[in-house]
Amino acid sequence: MSVSPRLLQRQRSSCVYSSIHGFNQDEIKEKLQAFHGGSIDLLKQDSGIAVLTINNPSRMNAFSGSMMIDLEERVSQLENWPEGKGLIVQGAAETFCSGSDLNAVRAISNQQDGMKMCMFMQNALTRLLRLPLISVALVEGRALGGGAELTTACDFRLMEAGSVIQFVHKHMGLVPGWGGAARLVHLVGSQNALKLLGGAVKVDPELGVNIGLVDGVLEGHQKTEGAAPLLQQAENWLSRYTKGPAPVIQAVKKVVLSGRELPLSEALRTEKDIFGTVWGAPANLEALASKSKHK
Ligand SMILES: CCCC(=O)SCCNC(=O)CCNC(=O)[C@H](O)C(C)(C)COP(=O)(O)OP(=O)(O)OC[C@H]1O[C@@H](n2cnc3c(N)ncnc32)[C@H](O)[C@@H]1OP(=O)(O)O
């Protein structure tokens, strides 16, 4: 698939690492490709809500090398989706993700490869978080290690009753490397982040809600009679934020993102630019026309 120069430029500006940091994406992709298995599947729906599925059930949806490459490609597709409004990230076969595939980790356990994989995944997950879509991680079963980090690359987290998010890195002699620690501190504050990482705490839905990591708890559809399928519950939850025209929803995400990531003056200037894309645009004119009392 050929990528347009504008899209390439947008991708680069969303990345943390580029050639000036000694990062060569093609080189690490070649290495990761050797560790195959599983896939990352993308379904773009007419509703403007896409579903991204981490699919490697025989390994509890652990990330193989080829799945890391898949993820980056799916993010590229989502960056180039003008009709998009929302995104749900889920795991296949009733569990979320057990982190990186330990077989692949063993094979690239040298310092150099580890750093390259780390930069590749930080770039991919930063681009995921910076998509102009409102995103939700739907946690069913377990989100462990890199799987827990992946949940923090979404705007919101929903947990099924009985599910667990656990930063198990300490047990592996590691710390998060996919950007999960930095994002966790933003989400729950440094005190709570230190507790979760230092204690490799099992976060259940109740604890998750209490510390502000989790935004909603869904009924387990297999345990609760009459409960809707989890994905349906997640789509219903998300739809309150994605109702309306795509350019407006994307603008909402962009102003919040710039407020979150940029120094105030820069965020204000960015907000002005984004405001300029919706002011006088069709949705704005239609809304004005419907207010007949104020003509
Ligand atoms: C910067 C990123 C850092 C990281 O992500 S490091 C990786 C962190 N993740 C982990 O340490 C999780 C390791 N897995 C486990 O603790 C357990 O498998 C887990 C997820 C609690 C499930 O336990 P059980 O329900 O008892 O099932 P099980 O152990 O028999 O697992 C079923 C099959 O899945 C495999 N699996 C699970 N997690 C994996 C992983 N991360 N990499 C590779 N394979 C993995 C496991 O080996 C087993 O396979 P098999 O049936 O024995 O062939």
Coordinates of C-alpha atoms and ligand atoms in Angstrom, one line a residue:
M1 CA 0.0 0.0 0.0
S2 CA 1.5 3.4 -1.0
V3 CA 1.3 6.1 1.7
S4 CA 0.6 9.7 0.7
P5 CA 3.2 12.4 1.7
R6 CA 0.6 14.2 3.9
L7 CA -0.1 11.0 5.8
L8 CA 3.6 10.2 6.2
Q9 CA 4.1 13.7 7.6
R10 CA 1.2 13.2 10.1
Q11 CA 2.5 9.8 11.1
R12 CA 6.0 11.3 11.7
S13 CA 4.7 14.1 13.9
S14 CA 2.8 11.6 16.1
C15 CA 5.9 9.5 16.6
V16 CA 8.2 9.8 19.6
Y17 CA 11.3 8.3 17.8
S18 CA 12.7 8.9 14.4
S19 CA 16.1 8.6 12.6
I20 CA 17.5 11.5 14.8
H21 CA 17.1 9.1 17.8
G22 CA 18.9 6.4 15.9
F23 CA 15.6 4.6 15.2
N24 CA 15.2 2.7 12.0
Q25 CA 11.7 1.3 11.7
D26 CA 12.4 -0.9 8.7
E27 CA 15.3 -2.6 10.5
I28 CA 13.3 -3.5 13.6
K29 CA 10.3 -4.6 11.4
E30 CA 12.5 -7.1 9.7
K31 CA 13.6 -8.5 13.0
L32 CA 10.0 -8.6 14.5
Q33 CA 8.7 -10.3 11.4
A34 CA 10.6 -13.5 12.3
F35 CA 8.4 -14.0 15.4
H36 CA 5.0 -14.7 13.8
G37 CA 1.7 -16.0 15.1
G38 CA -1.6 -14.3 15.7
S39 CA -2.9 -11.1 14.2
I40 CA -4.3 -7.6 14.9
D41 CA -7.7 -7.4 13.2
L42 CA -9.5 -4.2 12.3
L43 CA -13.2 -3.8 11.6
K44 CA -14.3 -0.3 10.5
Q45 CA -18.1 0.0 11.0
D46 CA -20.6 2.3 9.3
S47 CA -21.4 3.8 12.7
G48 CA -17.9 5.4 12.7
I49 CA -16.8 3.0 15.5
A50 CA -14.0 0.6 14.7
V51 CA -13.1 -2.5 16.6
L52 CA -9.4 -3.5 16.9
T53 CA -9.0 -7.1 18.1
I54 CA -5.8 -8.6 19.6
N55 CA -6.0 -12.1 18.2
N56 CA -3.6 -14.8 19.4
P57 CA -5.9 -17.0 21.6
S58 CA -3.5 -20.0 22.0
R59 CA -1.1 -17.6 23.8
M60 CA -3.7 -15.6 25.7
N61 CA -3.4 -12.9 23.0
A62 CA 0.3 -12.3 23.7
F63 CA 2.0 -10.0 21.2
S64 CA 4.2 -11.8 18.7
G65 CA 6.6 -9.8 16.6
S66 CA 4.3 -9.9 13.5
M67 CA 1.4 -8.6 15.7
M68 CA 3.5 -5.6 16.6
I69 CA 3.9 -4.9 12.9
D70 CA 0.2 -5.5 12.4
L71 CA -0.6 -3.0 15.1
E72 CA 1.4 -0.3 13.5
E73 CA -0.3 -0.9 10.1
R74 CA -3.8 -0.9 11.7
V75 CA -3.0 2.4 13.4
S76 CA -1.9 3.8 10.0
Q77 CA -5.3 2.7 8.5
L78 CA -7.1 4.5 11.4
E79 CA -5.1 7.7 11.0
N80 CA -6.5 7.8 7.5
W81 CA -10.2 7.3 8.2
P82 CA -12.1 10.6 7.8
E83 CA -15.4 9.0 8.8
G84 CA -14.0 7.6 12.0
K85 CA -15.3 8.7 15.5
G86 CA -14.5 5.9 18.0
L87 CA -12.4 2.9 18.6
I88 CA -12.8 -0.2 20.8
V89 CA -9.7 -2.2 21.5
Q90 CA -10.5 -5.8 22.7
G91 CA -8.9 -9.2 22.9
A92 CA -10.2 -12.3 21.2
A93 CA -11.6 -15.4 23.0
E94 CA -12.6 -13.7 26.2
T95 CA -9.3 -12.3 27.4
F96 CA -7.6 -9.1 26.7
C97 CA -3.8 -9.6 26.3
S98 CA -1.0 -11.2 28.2
G99 CA 1.7 -8.8 27.1
S100 CA 4.6 -9.5 24.8
D101 CA 5.1 -13.1 23.6
L102 CA 7.6 -14.5 26.0
N103 CA 9.1 -16.7 23.2
A104 CA 9.9 -13.6 21.1
V105 CA 11.1 -11.7 24.2
R106 CA 13.6 -14.5 24.9
A107 CA 14.9 -14.3 21.3
I108 CA 15.4 -10.6 21.4
S109 CA 16.6 -10.3 25.0
N110 CA 19.8 -8.5 24.1
Q111 CA 20.1 -4.8 24.9
Q112 CA 20.1 -3.5 21.3
D113 CA 17.0 -5.4 20.0
G114 CA 15.1 -4.7 23.3
M115 CA 15.6 -0.9 22.8
K116 CA 14.5 -1.1 19.1
M117 CA 11.3 -3.1 20.1
C118 CA 10.7 -0.6 22.9
M119 CA 10.9 2.4 20.5
F120 CA 8.8 0.7 17.9
M121 CA 6.0 -0.1 20.4
Q122 CA 6.2 3.4 22.0
N123 CA 5.7 4.9 18.5
A124 CA 2.8 2.6 17.7
L125 CA 1.0 3.1 21.0
T126 CA 1.6 6.9 21.0
R127 CA 0.1 7.1 17.6
L128 CA -2.8 5.0 18.8
L129 CA -3.5 7.4 21.7
R130 CA -3.1 10.4 19.4
L131 CA -5.7 9.1 16.9
P132 CA -8.5 11.6 16.3
L133 CA -10.9 9.0 17.6
I134 CA -12.3 8.5 21.1
S135 CA -10.9 5.2 22.1
V136 CA -11.8 2.6 24.7
A137 CA -10.0 -0.5 25.9
L138 CA -12.5 -3.2 26.6
V139 CA -10.9 -5.5 29.3
E140 CA -12.3 -9.0 29.6
G141 CA -10.3 -11.6 31.4
R142 CA -6.7 -10.5 31.9
A143 CA -4.6 -7.5 30.8
L144 CA -1.1 -8.3 31.8
G145 CA 2.3 -6.6 31.3
G146 CA 2.3 -5.0 27.9
G147 CA -1.4 -5.8 27.8
A148 CA -1.9 -3.5 30.8
E149 CA 0.2 -0.9 29.0
L150 CA -2.0 -1.1 25.9
T151 CA -5.0 -0.2 28.0
T152 CA -3.4 3.1 28.9
A153 CA -3.0 3.9 25.2
C154 CA -6.8 4.4 25.0
D155 CA -8.8 7.3 26.2
F156 CA -11.0 5.2 28.4
R157 CA -11.0 1.7 30.0
L158 CA -14.0 -0.5 30.6
M159 CA -13.7 -3.7 32.6
E160 CA -15.9 -6.7 32.8
A161 CA -16.8 -7.8 36.3
G162 CA -14.2 -10.3 37.3
S163 CA -11.4 -9.1 35.0
V164 CA -8.0 -7.9 36.0
I165 CA -5.4 -5.4 34.9
Q166 CA -1.9 -6.1 36.2
F167 CA 1.4 -4.5 35.5
V168 CA 3.4 -7.7 36.1
H169 CA 6.6 -6.3 34.8
K170 CA 8.4 -6.4 38.2
H171 CA 7.9 -10.2 38.3
M172 CA 9.7 -10.4 34.9
G173 CA 12.6 -8.2 36.3
L174 CA 11.3 -5.4 34.1
V175 CA 9.5 -2.0 34.1
P176 CA 7.0 -1.0 31.5
G177 CA 8.7 -0.1 28.2
W178 CA 5.8 0.5 25.8
G179 CA 5.0 3.9 27.4
G180 CA 2.8 2.4 30.0
A181 CA 4.5 3.9 33.1
A182 CA 4.4 7.5 31.7
R183 CA 0.8 7.2 30.7
L184 CA -0.2 5.5 34.0
V185 CA 1.2 8.4 36.0
H186 CA -0.9 10.8 34.0
L187 CA -4.0 8.7 34.6
V188 CA -3.7 7.8 38.3
G189 CA -1.0 10.1 39.7
S190 CA 2.5 9.1 40.7
Q191 CA 1.5 7.7 44.2
N192 CA -0.9 5.2 42.7
A193 CA 1.3 4.4 39.8
L194 CA 4.2 3.6 42.2
K195 CA 1.8 1.3 44.1
L196 CA 0.6 -0.5 41.0
L197 CA 4.0 -1.0 39.5
G198 CA 6.0 -1.5 42.7
G199 CA 3.5 -4.1 44.1
A200 CA 2.5 -5.6 40.7
V201 CA -1.0 -5.1 42.1
K202 CA -4.0 -7.0 40.6
V203 CA -6.4 -4.2 39.7
D204 CA -10.0 -5.4 39.8
P205 CA -12.8 -3.2 38.5
E206 CA -13.6 -1.7 41.9
L207 CA -10.0 -0.7 42.6
G208 CA -9.7 0.5 39.0
V209 CA -12.7 2.8 39.4
N210 CA -11.5 4.1 42.8
I211 CA -8.1 5.2 41.5
G212 CA -9.5 6.6 38.3
L213 CA -7.9 4.1 36.0
V214 CA -11.2 2.6 35.0
D215 CA -14.2 4.5 33.6
G216 CA -16.9 1.8 33.7
V217 CA -17.7 -1.7 34.7
L218 CA -19.6 -4.0 32.4
E219 CA -21.8 -7.0 33.4
G220 CA -20.2 -10.3 32.5
H221 CA -22.6 -11.5 29.9
Q222 CA -21.9 -15.2 30.6
K223 CA -22.5 -14.8 34.3
T224 CA -25.3 -12.4 34.3
E225 CA -28.5 -13.6 32.7
G226 CA -29.9 -11.2 30.1
A227 CA -26.8 -9.0 29.9
A228 CA -25.9 -7.8 26.4
P229 CA -22.7 -9.1 24.8
L230 CA -19.7 -7.2 26.1
L231 CA -18.8 -5.5 22.8
Q232 CA -22.4 -4.3 22.5
Q233 CA -22.2 -2.9 26.0
A234 CA -19.0 -1.1 25.1
E235 CA -20.4 0.3 21.9
N236 CA -23.4 1.6 23.8
W237 CA -21.2 3.2 26.5
L238 CA -19.0 4.8 23.8
S239 CA -21.9 6.0 21.6
R240 CA -22.8 8.8 24.0
Y241 CA -19.4 10.4 23.1
T242 CA -19.5 9.6 19.4
K243 CA -23.0 10.9 18.6
G244 CA -22.7 13.6 15.9
P245 CA -20.7 14.3 12.8
A246 CA -17.2 12.9 12.5
P247 CA -15.4 16.2 12.0
V248 CA -16.8 17.5 15.2
I249 CA -16.0 14.4 17.2
Q250 CA -12.5 14.3 15.8
A251 CA -12.1 18.0 16.7
V252 CA -13.2 17.3 20.3
K253 CA -10.6 14.6 20.6
K254 CA -7.9 16.9 19.1
V255 CA -8.5 19.8 21.5
V256 CA -8.4 17.5 24.5
L257 CA -5.3 15.9 23.2
S258 CA -3.5 19.2 22.7
G259 CA -4.6 20.4 26.1
R260 CA -3.2 17.2 27.6
E261 CA 0.1 17.1 25.8
L262 CA 1.2 20.7 25.0
P263 CA 2.3 23.7 27.1
L264 CA -0.6 26.1 27.6
S265 CA 0.3 28.7 25.0
E266 CA 0.9 26.1 22.3
A267 CA -2.3 24.2 23.3
L268 CA -4.3 27.5 23.0
R269 CA -2.9 28.2 19.5
T270 CA -3.7 24.6 18.5
E271 CA -7.2 24.9 19.9
K272 CA -7.7 28.0 17.7
D273 CA -6.6 26.1 14.6
I274 CA -8.9 23.2 15.4
F275 CA -11.7 25.7 16.2
G276 CA -11.1 27.1 12.7
T277 CA -11.9 23.7 11.1
V278 CA -15.4 23.5 12.6
W279 CA -16.4 27.2 12.7
G280 CA -18.8 27.8 9.8
A281 CA -18.4 24.2 8.7
P282 CA -21.6 22.3 7.6
A283 CA -22.4 20.9 11.1
N284 CA -22.1 24.4 12.6
L285 CA -24.2 26.0 9.9
E286 CA -26.9 23.3 10.2
A287 CA -27.0 23.7 14.0
L288 CA -27.4 27.5 13.6
A289 CA -30.2 27.1 11.0
S290 CA -32.1 24.8 13.4
K291 CA -32.2 27.6 16.1
S292 CA -35.2 29.4 14.5
K293 CA -35.8 31.5 17.6
H294 CA -32.5 33.2 17.2
K295 CA -32.7 34.2 13.6
Ligands
LIG1 C1 7.2 -4.5 27.7 C2 6.3 -5.7 27.7 C3 6.6 -6.5 28.9 C4 5.7 -7.8 28.9 O1 4.6 -7.8 28.4 S1 6.4 -9.2 29.6 C5 5.2 -10.4 29.5 C6 4.2 -10.3 30.6 N1 3.3 -11.3 30.6 C7 3.4 -12.4 31.4 O2 4.3 -12.5 32.1 C8 2.2 -13.4 31.3 C9 2.7 -14.8 31.2 N2 1.6 -15.7 31.3 C10 1.0 -16.1 32.4 O3 1.3 -15.6 33.5 C11 -0.1 -17.1 32.3 O4 0.1 -17.8 31.1 C12 -1.5 -16.4 32.3 C13 -1.7 -15.3 31.2 C14 -1.8 -15.9 33.7 C15 -2.6 -17.5 32.0 O5 -2.4 -18.6 32.9 P1 -3.3 -19.9 32.6 O6 -4.8 -19.5 32.6 O7 -2.9 -20.9 33.7 O8 -3.0 -20.4 31.2 P2 -1.5 -20.9 30.7 O9 -0.4 -20.3 31.5 O10 -1.6 -22.3 30.5 O11 -1.5 -20.1 29.2 C16 -2.2 -20.6 28.1 C17 -1.2 -20.7 27.0 O12 -0.8 -19.3 26.7 C18 0.6 -19.2 26.7 N3 0.9 -17.8 27.1 C19 0.3 -17.0 28.0 N4 0.9 -15.9 28.1 C20 1.9 -15.9 27.2 C21 2.9 -14.9 26.9 N5 3.0 -13.7 27.4 N6 3.8 -15.3 25.9 C22 3.8 -16.5 25.3 N7 2.9 -17.4 25.7 C23 2.0 -17.1 26.6 C24 1.0 -20.2 27.7 O13 2.4 -20.5 27.5 C25 0.1 -21.4 27.4 O14 0.6 -22.0 26.2 P3 0.6 -23.6 26.1 O15 -0.8 -24.0 26.2 O16 1.4 -24.1 27.3 O17 1.3 -23.9 24.8

